Each structure stands twice: as C-alpha cells, then as structure tokens.
Coordinates of C-alpha atoms and ligand atoms in Angstrom, one line a residue:
M555 CA 116.1 68.8 156.7
S556 CA 115.4 68.6 153.0
N557 CA 113.0 70.9 151.3
P558 CA 109.9 68.9 150.6
D559 CA 108.8 71.2 147.9
P560 CA 111.8 72.3 145.8
A561 CA 111.3 75.1 143.4
P562 CA 111.0 73.9 139.9
S563 CA 114.2 74.1 138.1
P564 CA 114.6 77.2 135.9
V565 CA 114.8 75.0 132.8
S566 CA 111.4 73.5 133.2
Q567 CA 110.0 76.9 133.9
T568 CA 111.2 78.5 130.7
T569 CA 110.8 75.5 128.4
S570 CA 107.3 75.8 126.9
S571 CA 105.8 73.9 124.1
P572 CA 106.7 75.4 120.7
L573 CA 103.2 74.6 119.5
P574 CA 101.5 78.0 120.1
W575 CA 104.4 79.7 118.2
I576 CA 104.0 77.3 115.3
L577 CA 100.2 77.9 115.2
L578 CA 100.8 81.7 115.5
G579 CA 103.2 81.4 112.5
L580 CA 100.7 79.5 110.5
V581 CA 98.0 82.0 111.2
L582 CA 100.3 84.9 110.3
M583 CA 101.1 83.1 107.0
L584 CA 97.4 82.7 106.3
V585 CA 96.6 86.3 107.1
S586 CA 99.4 87.7 105.0
G587 CA 98.5 85.3 102.1
A588 CA 94.9 86.5 102.2
V589 CA 95.9 90.2 102.4
G590 CA 98.3 89.7 99.5
Y591 CA 95.6 87.8 97.5
L592 CA 93.0 90.4 98.1
S593 CA 95.2 93.4 97.3
F594 CA 96.2 91.8 93.9
A595 CA 93.1 89.9 93.0
P596 CA 91.3 91.6 90.2
E597 CA 87.8 92.8 90.8
V598 CA 85.9 90.1 89.1
E599 CA 82.5 90.6 87.7
P600 CA 80.2 87.6 87.2
P601 CA 80.8 85.9 83.8
P602 CA 78.7 87.4 81.0
M603 CA 75.5 85.5 80.3
E604 CA 76.6 84.4 76.8
I605 CA 79.4 82.3 78.1
R606 CA 78.0 80.9 81.4
D607 CA 76.9 77.6 79.9
D608 CA 79.9 77.3 77.7
D609 CA 82.5 75.1 79.5
F610 CA 85.2 75.9 76.9
L611 CA 84.9 79.6 77.4
M612 CA 84.5 79.4 81.1
E613 CA 87.8 77.5 81.2
G614 CA 89.3 80.2 79.1
R615 CA 88.0 82.8 81.4
S616 CA 89.4 81.2 84.4
V617 CA 92.9 81.0 82.7
F618 CA 92.6 84.6 81.6
L619 CA 91.6 85.8 85.1
T620 CA 94.5 84.0 86.7
R621 CA 97.3 84.6 84.2
C622 CA 96.5 87.5 81.8
V623 CA 94.6 90.1 83.8
P624 CA 97.7 91.8 85.5
C625 CA 98.6 93.2 82.0
H626 CA 95.5 92.9 79.8
G627 CA 92.9 93.8 82.5
T628 CA 89.7 91.9 83.3
S629 CA 88.0 93.2 80.2
G630 CA 91.1 92.7 77.9
K631 CA 91.5 96.4 77.2
G632 CA 95.2 96.4 78.2
N633 CA 94.7 98.3 81.4
G634 CA 95.6 95.7 84.0
P635 CA 97.2 96.7 87.3
L636 CA 100.7 96.0 86.0
S637 CA 100.3 98.0 82.8
A638 CA 100.9 101.4 84.4
S639 CA 104.5 100.3 85.2
F640 CA 105.3 99.4 81.6
G641 CA 106.7 102.9 80.7
G642 CA 104.5 103.3 77.6
E643 CA 104.9 99.8 76.2
Q644 CA 101.7 99.1 74.4
I645 CA 99.8 96.1 75.5
G646 CA 97.2 96.4 72.9
D647 CA 93.4 96.3 73.3
L648 CA 92.2 92.7 72.8
T649 CA 88.6 94.0 72.5
D650 CA 89.0 96.4 69.5
G651 CA 89.0 93.6 67.0
K652 CA 92.3 94.8 65.6
W653 CA 95.0 92.3 66.5
K654 CA 98.5 93.3 65.6
H655 CA 99.7 89.8 65.4
G656 CA 96.7 88.5 63.4
D657 CA 93.2 87.4 64.2
K658 CA 93.3 83.9 62.8
P659 CA 93.1 81.1 65.4
A660 CA 96.6 80.0 64.5
D661 CA 98.0 83.5 65.0
V662 CA 96.4 83.9 68.4
L663 CA 97.5 80.4 69.5
R664 CA 101.1 81.3 68.3
V665 CA 101.2 84.5 70.2
I666 CA 100.0 82.8 73.4
R667 CA 102.3 79.8 73.0
V668 CA 105.5 81.6 72.1
G669 CA 104.8 85.2 73.2
V670 CA 106.0 88.3 71.5
P671 CA 109.8 88.4 71.6
G672 CA 111.1 91.7 72.9
S673 CA 107.9 92.6 74.6
R674 CA 106.4 91.7 78.0
M675 CA 104.1 89.2 76.4
A676 CA 105.7 86.0 77.6
A677 CA 105.5 82.5 76.1
W678 CA 102.7 80.6 77.9
G679 CA 103.4 77.3 76.1
P680 CA 105.6 76.0 78.9
L681 CA 103.1 76.9 81.6
L682 CA 99.7 76.1 80.2
D683 CA 98.5 72.8 78.7
E684 CA 97.1 72.7 75.2
A685 CA 93.5 72.7 76.3
Q686 CA 94.1 75.8 78.5
I687 CA 95.8 77.6 75.6
R688 CA 93.0 76.9 73.2
A689 CA 90.4 77.9 75.8
V690 CA 92.1 81.2 76.6
A691 CA 92.5 81.9 72.9
G692 CA 88.8 81.3 72.5
Y693 CA 88.1 83.6 75.4
C694 CA 90.1 86.4 73.7
Y695 CA 87.7 86.1 70.8
A696 CA 84.8 86.3 73.2
L697 CA 86.3 89.4 74.8
S698 CA 86.5 91.1 71.5
R699 CA 82.9 90.0 70.7
Q700 CA 84.0 88.1 67.6
P701 CA 82.7 84.6 66.9
V702 CA 84.8 82.0 68.6
P703 CA 86.3 79.8 65.9
E704 CA 85.1 76.3 66.1
S705 CA 88.6 75.0 65.1
L706 CA 89.8 76.1 68.5
R707 CA 87.4 73.9 70.3
K708 CA 88.7 70.8 68.5
A709 CA 91.8 69.0 69.5
E710 CA 93.2 69.0 66.0
P711 CA 96.5 70.7 65.4
L712 CA 96.4 74.4 64.5
Ligands
HEC1409 C1 103.3 90.7 81.7 C2 102.3 91.2 80.9 C3 101.4 90.3 80.1 C4 100.8 89.1 80.5 C5 100.7 88.5 81.9 C6 100.1 88.6 79.3 N1 100.3 89.5 78.3 FE1 99.5 89.3 76.4 N2 100.5 90.9 75.8 C7 101.3 91.7 76.6 C8 101.9 92.7 75.7 C9 102.9 93.8 76.2 C10 101.4 92.5 74.4 C11 101.8 93.3 73.2 C12 103.0 92.7 72.5 C13 103.4 93.5 71.3 O1 102.7 93.3 70.3 O2 104.4 94.2 71.4 C14 100.6 91.4 74.5 C15 99.9 90.8 73.4 C16 99.0 89.8 73.4 C17 98.2 89.3 72.3 C18 98.3 89.8 70.9 C19 97.4 91.0 70.7 C20 97.5 91.5 69.3 O3 97.2 92.7 69.1 O4 97.8 90.8 68.3 C21 97.4 88.3 72.8 C22 96.4 87.5 71.9 C23 97.7 88.2 74.2 N3 98.7 89.1 74.5 C24 97.1 87.2 75.0 C25 97.5 87.0 76.3 C26 97.0 85.9 77.1 C27 95.9 84.9 76.6 C28 97.6 86.0 78.3 C29 97.4 85.0 79.5 C30 97.7 83.6 79.2 C31 98.5 87.1 78.2 N4 98.4 87.7 77.0 C32 99.3 87.5 79.3 C33 101.6 91.5 77.9 C34 101.1 90.5 78.7

C-alpha cells in the first residue's frame, strides 16, 4: 500500500525563496548608509540671509558643504572634522581675509583648480566643473565677508 501523503522531500523543505534575504540585505545597506551619512554629515545651519536669493552663492555653498567642509569646516575657519588628524598642518582660516595664496579671483580659482602641491589641498579641477569651481570660489569670498568679485560670476576666462 502506497503512502497517500508522502512527506515532502527535504530539498523542497529547505529551499526557500532568496527574496527575504535580498530585501534584508538592502535594508541593512540603507541603514548603514544612513548611519554613515549622519555621523559624517556636517551640522548644517540654514544659509545666511544675504545669500539665500543668490543662486550663484547657493550653488557655491552646496559645493562647499559637500566637498570642502571636512577640512575647512562649515564656516571656513579650518576646523573641519578631518583637520584634527592633520598633525599640525595648517589649513588656514578662509574667513580672516588673509589668504596665503592671494585674494584675487584668479588666485582663488587657481588654488581650487590645481590645489596646493605638497599639502592636503587637492586639485578640484578634475572633479568639479567650471561653474562649480567659480561658484565655490565666490562662496569663499562670502565666507570671508568680502565682496564677491563680479568677474567670478561671468563665464569669461580668469
Ligand atoms: C583634505 C582637506 C581639504 C579639502 C577637502 C579642501 N581643502 Fe582647501 N585647503 C586645505 C589645506 C591643508 C590648505 C592649506 C594649503 C597650504 O597653503 O599649505 C587649503 C587651502 C585652501 C585655500 C587657500 C587659502 C589661502 O590662505 O590662500 C582655498 C581658497 C581653499 N583651500 C579652498 C578649498 C575649497 C573651495 C575646497 C572644496 C572644493 C577645499 N579647499 C577642500 C585642505 C583642504
């Protein structure tokens, strides 16, 4: 007499859909991404009133907050979260109005484009487009409360 209700084979018992594991993996990735972001994201204050309506400076601010804050700090004083690990290398205070590499628009653009060789200031030319470089240069002036040179806003070569 044959068994009318054979036990399911062990294979079909253990084979479950991989979908829950894939979903779990995705959720873990999202959570670790969010935790990583929150622990490294700078504490961002709302943009200062003076620049809120200025698209050029708001663009510069967004580049600065994404790329420059780890070293230069949100306010540009040179006290970003990475700066403590620099073993005394001076980052410089962008807000004191005394710029070691010059305060003409062409000087600031050059420092941002090609960096400062031998220091941790990298060349941003390969990573940012021309409009972003000009905007973040303009934002450096805004941080130091100097007038933002009109020549930076124009697309002409500097
Ligand atoms: C990894 C750290 C780091 C990052 C990120 C960084 N910088 Fe710098 N930056 C430095 C250091 C260090 C110096 C000082 C170099 C020197 O003169 O020896 C510097 C110098 C400068 C100067 C020249 C200041 C002066 O006194 O002349 C400007 C302008 C500047 N950075 C802008 C930026 C901008 C804009 C960004 C983002 C696009 C940026 N930096 C990102 C480390 C960094």
